[in-house]
């Protein structure tokens, strides 16, 4: 772990007012504790079991963000404590989060994952699917989820212009959905985009959360 890189990264994102999610997947709890000691409180994981195991042994004021694909049958394990779920990509999943949140007397913060890359493997909803979900009667009855914004992953490419265009496209969808569905909801304000390789581009395109793993914790 290189604390110099951590400090530099914080200084770099500070002018943008964005927040850093330290993506600690595959890294031991000891690494998280070290960064925690430096002041970091938001950590990201992509697997439910791993997040639960780390939650149990680490300080309770850590805010745990789930950034990876989430299966409906696993929502119950993180519902008691998760701070935000970035990877909501279906109504069915949202309904299950709502149900488990209610059981825990909580409202769970969620981001809707948008498909912006040109790769088959990346999860997420299209703009049309987002509109359909948000306009649905089923969605309007949910009481224990709070939609805080959108998340996206750009294509894995060196082509800066392409990444820029994908993030800009996500920002445009964010503005349109905000106007159409959340005009009076201040909670809908987050744009989670940018990883180790492209966070600089994401910040310029309006990211409010960047999700950085390998740059902080080393290669996986
Ligand atoms: C692993 C992961 C990250 C962090 O990626 P790095 O390239 O290690 O910075 C960000 N977002 C998601 C969804 C991830 O799975």
PDB file of C-alpha atoms and ligand atoms in Angstrom:
ATOM      1  CA  UNK A   1       0.000   0.000   0.000  1.00  0.00           C
ATOM      2  CA  UNK A   2       1.302   3.372  -1.026  1.00  0.00           C
ATOM      3  CA  UNK A   3      -0.085   6.174   1.144  1.00  0.00           C
ATOM      4  CA  UNK A   4       1.616   8.784  -1.043  1.00  0.00           C
ATOM      5  CA  UNK A   5      -0.579   7.699  -3.960  1.00  0.00           C
ATOM      6  CA  UNK A   6      -3.633   7.843  -1.676  1.00  0.00           C
ATOM      7  CA  UNK A   7      -2.850  11.416  -0.577  1.00  0.00           C
ATOM      8  CA  UNK A   8      -2.203  12.491  -4.165  1.00  0.00           C
ATOM      9  CA  UNK A   9      -5.460  10.960  -5.305  1.00  0.00           C
ATOM     10  CA  UNK A  10      -7.420  12.767  -2.573  1.00  0.00           C
ATOM     11  CA  UNK A  11      -5.769  16.064  -3.551  1.00  0.00           C
ATOM     12  CA  UNK A  12      -6.594  15.396  -7.187  1.00  0.00           C
ATOM     13  CA  UNK A  13     -10.301  14.764  -6.643  1.00  0.00           C
ATOM     14  CA  UNK A  14     -10.760  17.483  -4.017  1.00  0.00           C
ATOM     15  CA  UNK A  15     -11.328  20.358  -6.505  1.00  0.00           C
ATOM     16  CA  UNK A  16     -14.085  18.312  -8.164  1.00  0.00           C
ATOM     17  CA  UNK A  17     -15.903  17.672  -4.877  1.00  0.00           C
ATOM     18  CA  UNK A  18     -16.082  13.954  -5.716  1.00  0.00           C
ATOM     19  CA  UNK A  19     -15.810  11.097  -3.217  1.00  0.00           C
ATOM     20  CA  UNK A  20     -13.345   8.224  -3.352  1.00  0.00           C
ATOM     21  CA  UNK A  21     -14.468   4.621  -3.050  1.00  0.00           C
ATOM     22  CA  UNK A  22     -11.447   2.470  -2.252  1.00  0.00           C
ATOM     23  CA  UNK A  23     -12.216  -0.787  -4.063  1.00  0.00           C
ATOM     24  CA  UNK A  24     -10.663  -3.445  -1.836  1.00  0.00           C
ATOM     25  CA  UNK A  25     -11.924  -6.627  -3.525  1.00  0.00           C
ATOM     26  CA  UNK A  26      -9.547  -9.611  -3.192  1.00  0.00           C
ATOM     27  CA  UNK A  27      -7.365  -7.628  -0.738  1.00  0.00           C
ATOM     28  CA  UNK A  28      -7.090  -8.673   2.913  1.00  0.00           C
ATOM     29  CA  UNK A  29      -8.832  -6.858   5.780  1.00  0.00           C
ATOM     30  CA  UNK A  30      -5.398  -5.705   7.000  1.00  0.00           C
ATOM     31  CA  UNK A  31      -4.990  -3.560   3.874  1.00  0.00           C
ATOM     32  CA  UNK A  32      -8.370  -1.968   4.477  1.00  0.00           C
ATOM     33  CA  UNK A  33      -7.473  -1.272   8.108  1.00  0.00           C
ATOM     34  CA  UNK A  34      -4.279   0.504   7.006  1.00  0.00           C
ATOM     35  CA  UNK A  35      -6.171   2.815   4.652  1.00  0.00           C
ATOM     36  CA  UNK A  36      -8.849   3.280   7.323  1.00  0.00           C
ATOM     37  CA  UNK A  37      -6.111   4.459   9.674  1.00  0.00           C
ATOM     38  CA  UNK A  38      -5.235   7.116   7.083  1.00  0.00           C
ATOM     39  CA  UNK A  39      -8.828   8.360   7.233  1.00  0.00           C
ATOM     40  CA  UNK A  40     -10.550   6.474   4.396  1.00  0.00           C
ATOM     41  CA  UNK A  41     -14.107   5.408   5.298  1.00  0.00           C
ATOM     42  CA  UNK A  42     -15.749   4.355   2.010  1.00  0.00           C
ATOM     43  CA  UNK A  43     -14.756   0.930   0.685  1.00  0.00           C
ATOM     44  CA  UNK A  44     -16.061  -0.971  -2.312  1.00  0.00           C
ATOM     45  CA  UNK A  45     -16.422  -4.720  -2.778  1.00  0.00           C
ATOM     46  CA  UNK A  46     -17.828  -6.749  -5.648  1.00  0.00           C
ATOM     47  CA  UNK A  47     -18.671 -10.020  -3.887  1.00  0.00           C
ATOM     48  CA  UNK A  48     -21.279 -10.426  -1.165  1.00  0.00           C
ATOM     49  CA  UNK A  49     -19.501 -13.086   0.908  1.00  0.00           C
ATOM     50  CA  UNK A  50     -16.260 -11.147   0.877  1.00  0.00           C
ATOM     51  CA  UNK A  51     -17.973  -7.931   1.932  1.00  0.00           C
ATOM     52  CA  UNK A  52     -19.777  -9.661   4.803  1.00  0.00           C
ATOM     53  CA  UNK A  53     -16.561 -11.303   6.046  1.00  0.00           C
ATOM     54  CA  UNK A  54     -14.724  -7.971   6.033  1.00  0.00           C
ATOM     55  CA  UNK A  55     -17.658  -6.107   7.587  1.00  0.00           C
ATOM     56  CA  UNK A  56     -17.560  -8.507  10.526  1.00  0.00           C
ATOM     57  CA  UNK A  57     -13.911  -7.900  11.415  1.00  0.00           C
ATOM     58  CA  UNK A  58     -13.453  -4.216  10.543  1.00  0.00           C
ATOM     59  CA  UNK A  59     -14.552  -0.954  12.239  1.00  0.00           C
ATOM     60  CA  UNK A  60     -18.295  -0.405  12.124  1.00  0.00           C
ATOM     61  CA  UNK A  61     -18.138   3.147  10.797  1.00  0.00           C
ATOM     62  CA  UNK A  62     -16.876   1.932   7.410  1.00  0.00           C
ATOM     63  CA  UNK A  63     -19.353   2.664   4.626  1.00  0.00           C
ATOM     64  CA  UNK A  64     -19.562  -0.444   2.444  1.00  0.00           C
ATOM     65  CA  UNK A  65     -20.438   0.067  -1.218  1.00  0.00           C
ATOM     66  CA  UNK A  66     -21.316  -2.938  -3.352  1.00  0.00           C
ATOM     67  CA  UNK A  67     -19.960  -2.243  -6.844  1.00  0.00           C
ATOM     68  CA  UNK A  68     -20.217  -5.664  -8.483  1.00  0.00           C
ATOM     69  CA  UNK A  69     -23.094  -7.624  -9.944  1.00  0.00           C
ATOM     70  CA  UNK A  70     -25.614  -8.651  -7.275  1.00  0.00           C
ATOM     71  CA  UNK A  71     -27.798 -11.767  -7.361  1.00  0.00           C
ATOM     72  CA  UNK A  72     -31.242 -11.428  -5.794  1.00  0.00           C
ATOM     73  CA  UNK A  73     -30.730 -14.426  -3.489  1.00  0.00           C
ATOM     74  CA  UNK A  74     -27.728 -12.706  -1.868  1.00  0.00           C
ATOM     75  CA  UNK A  75     -29.300  -9.341  -1.053  1.00  0.00           C
ATOM     76  CA  UNK A  76     -30.344 -10.541   2.411  1.00  0.00           C
ATOM     77  CA  UNK A  77     -26.740 -10.973   3.545  1.00  0.00           C
ATOM     78  CA  UNK A  78     -25.761  -7.323   3.004  1.00  0.00           C
ATOM     79  CA  UNK A  79     -29.125  -5.658   3.663  1.00  0.00           C
ATOM     80  CA  UNK A  80     -28.425  -5.084   7.384  1.00  0.00           C
ATOM     81  CA  UNK A  81     -25.381  -2.887   6.802  1.00  0.00           C
ATOM     82  CA  UNK A  82     -24.610  -1.994   3.165  1.00  0.00           C
ATOM     83  CA  UNK A  83     -24.257   1.745   2.597  1.00  0.00           C
ATOM     84  CA  UNK A  84     -24.939   1.833  -1.139  1.00  0.00           C
ATOM     85  CA  UNK A  85     -25.545  -0.673  -3.940  1.00  0.00           C
ATOM     86  CA  UNK A  86     -24.086   0.599  -7.233  1.00  0.00           C
ATOM     87  CA  UNK A  87     -25.118  -2.271  -9.440  1.00  0.00           C
ATOM     88  CA  UNK A  88     -28.918  -2.319  -9.575  1.00  0.00           C
ATOM     89  CA  UNK A  89     -29.772  -3.552 -13.049  1.00  0.00           C
ATOM     90  CA  UNK A  90     -33.326  -4.890 -12.830  1.00  0.00           C
ATOM     91  CA  UNK A  91     -36.696  -4.200 -11.251  1.00  0.00           C
ATOM     92  CA  UNK A  92     -36.632  -7.671  -9.736  1.00  0.00           C
ATOM     93  CA  UNK A  93     -33.386  -6.902  -7.911  1.00  0.00           C
ATOM     94  CA  UNK A  94     -34.717  -3.546  -6.726  1.00  0.00           C
ATOM     95  CA  UNK A  95     -37.856  -5.231  -5.384  1.00  0.00           C
ATOM     96  CA  UNK A  96     -35.747  -7.715  -3.436  1.00  0.00           C
ATOM     97  CA  UNK A  97     -33.557  -4.922  -2.005  1.00  0.00           C
ATOM     98  CA  UNK A  98     -36.742  -3.101  -0.971  1.00  0.00           C
ATOM     99  CA  UNK A  99     -38.072  -6.224   0.741  1.00  0.00           C
ATOM    100  CA  UNK A 100     -34.845  -6.964   2.629  1.00  0.00           C
ATOM    101  CA  UNK A 101     -34.404  -3.302   3.582  1.00  0.00           C
ATOM    102  CA  UNK A 102     -37.884  -3.266   5.080  1.00  0.00           C
ATOM    103  CA  UNK A 103     -37.099  -6.398   7.103  1.00  0.00           C
ATOM    104  CA  UNK A 104     -34.107  -4.537   8.519  1.00  0.00           C
ATOM    105  CA  UNK A 105     -36.040  -1.315   9.102  1.00  0.00           C
ATOM    106  CA  UNK A 106     -33.772   0.522   6.696  1.00  0.00           C
ATOM    107  CA  UNK A 107     -33.906   2.455   3.482  1.00  0.00           C
ATOM    108  CA  UNK A 108     -31.077   1.269   1.226  1.00  0.00           C
ATOM    109  CA  UNK A 109     -29.267   3.699  -1.078  1.00  0.00           C
ATOM    110  CA  UNK A 110     -29.086   2.424  -4.658  1.00  0.00           C
ATOM    111  CA  UNK A 111     -27.608   3.471  -7.967  1.00  0.00           C
ATOM    112  CA  UNK A 112     -28.989   2.187 -11.238  1.00  0.00           C
ATOM    113  CA  UNK A 113     -26.268   0.673 -13.395  1.00  0.00           C
ATOM    114  CA  UNK A 114     -26.291   1.925 -16.962  1.00  0.00           C
ATOM    115  CA  UNK A 115     -24.762   0.094 -19.880  1.00  0.00           C
ATOM    116  CA  UNK A 116     -22.468   2.590 -21.633  1.00  0.00           C
ATOM    117  CA  UNK A 117     -19.630   0.428 -22.998  1.00  0.00           C
ATOM    118  CA  UNK A 118     -19.516  -1.470 -26.248  1.00  0.00           C
ATOM    119  CA  UNK A 119     -18.673  -4.757 -24.552  1.00  0.00           C
ATOM    120  CA  UNK A 120     -21.060  -7.660 -24.152  1.00  0.00           C
ATOM    121  CA  UNK A 121     -19.742  -8.491 -20.709  1.00  0.00           C
ATOM    122  CA  UNK A 122     -20.674  -5.307 -18.865  1.00  0.00           C
ATOM    123  CA  UNK A 123     -23.947  -5.364 -16.955  1.00  0.00           C
ATOM    124  CA  UNK A 124     -26.421  -2.531 -16.927  1.00  0.00           C
ATOM    125  CA  UNK A 125     -29.634  -1.057 -18.267  1.00  0.00           C
ATOM    126  CA  UNK A 126     -30.149   0.919 -21.457  1.00  0.00           C
ATOM    127  CA  UNK A 127     -31.742   4.353 -21.335  1.00  0.00           C
ATOM    128  CA  UNK A 128     -35.019   2.853 -22.576  1.00  0.00           C
ATOM    129  CA  UNK A 129     -34.951   0.180 -19.875  1.00  0.00           C
ATOM    130  CA  UNK A 130     -34.233   2.811 -17.221  1.00  0.00           C
ATOM    131  CA  UNK A 131     -37.230   4.859 -18.295  1.00  0.00           C
ATOM    132  CA  UNK A 132     -39.419   1.775 -18.357  1.00  0.00           C
ATOM    133  CA  UNK A 133     -38.317   0.805 -14.844  1.00  0.00           C
ATOM    134  CA  UNK A 134     -38.744   4.274 -13.352  1.00  0.00           C
ATOM    135  CA  UNK A 135     -42.150   4.772 -14.973  1.00  0.00           C
ATOM    136  CA  UNK A 136     -43.482   1.396 -13.841  1.00  0.00           C
ATOM    137  CA  UNK A 137     -46.248   0.970 -11.290  1.00  0.00           C
ATOM    138  CA  UNK A 138     -44.136  -1.614  -9.464  1.00  0.00           C
ATOM    139  CA  UNK A 139     -41.353   0.904  -8.959  1.00  0.00           C
ATOM    140  CA  UNK A 140     -43.714   3.545  -7.584  1.00  0.00           C
ATOM    141  CA  UNK A 141     -44.781   1.240  -4.745  1.00  0.00           C
ATOM    142  CA  UNK A 142     -41.250   0.687  -3.369  1.00  0.00           C
ATOM    143  CA  UNK A 143     -40.727   2.398  -0.013  1.00  0.00           C
ATOM    144  CA  UNK A 144     -37.387   1.128   1.306  1.00  0.00           C
ATOM    145  CA  UNK A 145     -34.996   1.946  -1.535  1.00  0.00           C
ATOM    146  CA  UNK A 146     -33.589   5.382  -2.273  1.00  0.00           C
ATOM    147  CA  UNK A 147     -32.402   5.926  -5.839  1.00  0.00           C
ATOM    148  CA  UNK A 148     -29.352   8.167  -5.462  1.00  0.00           C
ATOM    149  CA  UNK A 149     -28.191   8.263  -9.082  1.00  0.00           C
ATOM    150  CA  UNK A 150     -26.443   6.239 -11.761  1.00  0.00           C
ATOM    151  CA  UNK A 151     -23.355   4.076 -12.162  1.00  0.00           C
ATOM    152  CA  UNK A 152     -21.498   3.131 -15.326  1.00  0.00           C
ATOM    153  CA  UNK A 153     -18.340   1.476 -16.598  1.00  0.00           C
ATOM    154  CA  UNK A 154     -16.632   2.707 -19.744  1.00  0.00           C
ATOM    155  CA  UNK A 155     -15.148   0.434 -22.379  1.00  0.00           C
ATOM    156  CA  UNK A 156     -11.781  -1.073 -21.585  1.00  0.00           C
ATOM    157  CA  UNK A 157      -9.779   0.894 -24.150  1.00  0.00           C
ATOM    158  CA  UNK A 158      -6.880   3.334 -24.482  1.00  0.00           C
ATOM    159  CA  UNK A 159      -9.070   5.553 -26.619  1.00  0.00           C
ATOM    160  CA  UNK A 160      -9.576   8.598 -24.376  1.00  0.00           C
ATOM    161  CA  UNK A 161     -12.106  10.209 -26.728  1.00  0.00           C
ATOM    162  CA  UNK A 162     -14.255   7.104 -26.619  1.00  0.00           C
ATOM    163  CA  UNK A 163     -14.182   6.889 -22.811  1.00  0.00           C
ATOM    164  CA  UNK A 164     -14.933  10.606 -22.630  1.00  0.00           C
ATOM    165  CA  UNK A 165     -17.944  10.172 -24.908  1.00  0.00           C
ATOM    166  CA  UNK A 166     -19.258   7.236 -22.849  1.00  0.00           C
ATOM    167  CA  UNK A 167     -19.009   9.158 -19.559  1.00  0.00           C
ATOM    168  CA  UNK A 168     -20.529  12.266 -21.147  1.00  0.00           C
ATOM    169  CA  UNK A 169     -23.378  10.098 -22.421  1.00  0.00           C
ATOM    170  CA  UNK A 170     -23.985   8.773 -18.904  1.00  0.00           C
ATOM    171  CA  UNK A 171     -24.058  12.323 -17.543  1.00  0.00           C
ATOM    172  CA  UNK A 172     -26.637  13.284 -20.181  1.00  0.00           C
ATOM    173  CA  UNK A 173     -28.852  10.337 -19.217  1.00  0.00           C
ATOM    174  CA  UNK A 174     -28.450  11.365 -15.563  1.00  0.00           C
ATOM    175  CA  UNK A 175     -29.637  14.928 -16.293  1.00  0.00           C
ATOM    176  CA  UNK A 176     -32.592  13.687 -18.356  1.00  0.00           C
ATOM    177  CA  UNK A 177     -33.739  11.173 -15.726  1.00  0.00           C
ATOM    178  CA  UNK A 178     -33.293  13.736 -12.964  1.00  0.00           C
ATOM    179  CA  UNK A 179     -35.611  16.110 -14.822  1.00  0.00           C
ATOM    180  CA  UNK A 180     -38.164  13.471 -15.735  1.00  0.00           C
ATOM    181  CA  UNK A 181     -38.338  11.375 -12.557  1.00  0.00           C
ATOM    182  CA  UNK A 182     -36.530  13.074  -9.640  1.00  0.00           C
ATOM    183  CA  UNK A 183     -36.976  16.855 -10.059  1.00  0.00           C
ATOM    184  CA  UNK A 184     -37.729  17.372  -6.369  1.00  0.00           C
ATOM    185  CA  UNK A 185     -35.506  14.687  -4.926  1.00  0.00           C
ATOM    186  CA  UNK A 186     -32.138  16.002  -3.748  1.00  0.00           C
ATOM    187  CA  UNK A 187     -30.983  12.430  -3.041  1.00  0.00           C
ATOM    188  CA  UNK A 188     -30.757  11.775  -6.791  1.00  0.00           C
ATOM    189  CA  UNK A 189     -27.355  13.418  -7.239  1.00  0.00           C
ATOM    190  CA  UNK A 190     -24.686  10.737  -7.611  1.00  0.00           C
ATOM    191  CA  UNK A 191     -22.792   9.703 -10.699  1.00  0.00           C
ATOM    192  CA  UNK A 192     -20.493   6.745 -10.011  1.00  0.00           C
ATOM    193  CA  UNK A 193     -17.960   6.477 -12.821  1.00  0.00           C
ATOM    194  CA  UNK A 194     -14.219   6.104 -13.248  1.00  0.00           C
ATOM    195  CA  UNK A 195     -11.707   3.464 -12.082  1.00  0.00           C
ATOM    196  CA  UNK A 196      -7.899   3.410 -11.792  1.00  0.00           C
ATOM    197  CA  UNK A 197      -7.419   3.699 -15.543  1.00  0.00           C
ATOM    198  CA  UNK A 198     -10.019   6.358 -16.331  1.00  0.00           C
ATOM    199  CA  UNK A 199     -10.937   8.290 -13.169  1.00  0.00           C
ATOM    200  CA  UNK A 200      -9.307  11.501 -14.452  1.00  0.00           C
ATOM    201  CA  UNK A 201     -11.618  11.476 -17.458  1.00  0.00           C
ATOM    202  CA  UNK A 202     -14.612  10.640 -15.240  1.00  0.00           C
ATOM    203  CA  UNK A 203     -13.926  13.565 -12.882  1.00  0.00           C
ATOM    204  CA  UNK A 204     -13.912  15.987 -15.819  1.00  0.00           C
ATOM    205  CA  UNK A 205     -17.218  14.534 -16.998  1.00  0.00           C
ATOM    206  CA  UNK A 206     -18.923  15.061 -13.643  1.00  0.00           C
ATOM    207  CA  UNK A 207     -18.340  11.951 -11.523  1.00  0.00           C
ATOM    208  CA  UNK A 208     -19.375  12.328  -7.862  1.00  0.00           C
ATOM    209  CA  UNK A 209     -17.994   8.892  -6.891  1.00  0.00           C
ATOM    210  CA  UNK A 210     -14.874   7.353  -8.371  1.00  0.00           C
ATOM    211  CA  UNK A 211     -14.155   3.669  -7.710  1.00  0.00           C
ATOM    212  CA  UNK A 212     -10.422   3.069  -7.488  1.00  0.00           C
ATOM    213  CA  UNK A 213      -8.874  -0.303  -6.655  1.00  0.00           C
ATOM    214  CA  UNK A 214      -5.570  -1.413  -8.143  1.00  0.00           C
ATOM    215  CA  UNK A 215      -4.031   2.067  -8.116  1.00  0.00           C
ATOM    216  CA  UNK A 216      -4.382   2.127  -4.320  1.00  0.00           C
ATOM    217  CA  UNK A 217      -4.019  -1.515  -3.290  1.00  0.00           C
ATOM    218  CA  UNK A 218      -1.786  -2.809  -6.082  1.00  0.00           C
ATOM    219  CA  UNK A 219      -2.563  -5.208  -8.918  1.00  0.00           C
ATOM    220  CA  UNK A 220      -4.928  -8.071  -8.157  1.00  0.00           C
TER     221      UNK A 220
HETATM  222  C1  LIG B   1     -12.781  -3.720  -9.560  1.00  0.00           C
HETATM  223  C2  LIG B   1     -13.740  -2.629  -9.830  1.00  0.00           C
HETATM  224  C3  LIG B   1     -13.333  -1.274  -9.783  1.00  0.00           C
HETATM  225  C4  LIG B   1     -11.906  -0.852  -9.517  1.00  0.00           C
HETATM  226  O1  LIG B   1     -11.097  -1.166 -10.612  1.00  0.00           O
HETATM  227  P1  LIG B   1      -9.540  -0.789 -10.631  1.00  0.00           P
HETATM  228  O2  LIG B   1      -9.189  -0.875 -12.070  1.00  0.00           O
HETATM  229  O3  LIG B   1      -8.845  -1.787  -9.790  1.00  0.00           O
HETATM  230  O4  LIG B   1      -9.406   0.596 -10.101  1.00  0.00           O
HETATM  231  C5  LIG B   1     -14.297  -0.318 -10.031  1.00  0.00           C
HETATM  232  N1  LIG B   1     -15.571  -0.636 -10.288  1.00  0.00           N
HETATM  233  C6  LIG B   1     -16.002  -1.910 -10.339  1.00  0.00           C
HETATM  234  C7  LIG B   1     -17.421  -2.182 -10.657  1.00  0.00           C
HETATM  235  C8  LIG B   1     -15.095  -2.942 -10.114  1.00  0.00           C
HETATM  236  O5  LIG B   1     -15.535  -4.209 -10.179  1.00  0.00           O
END
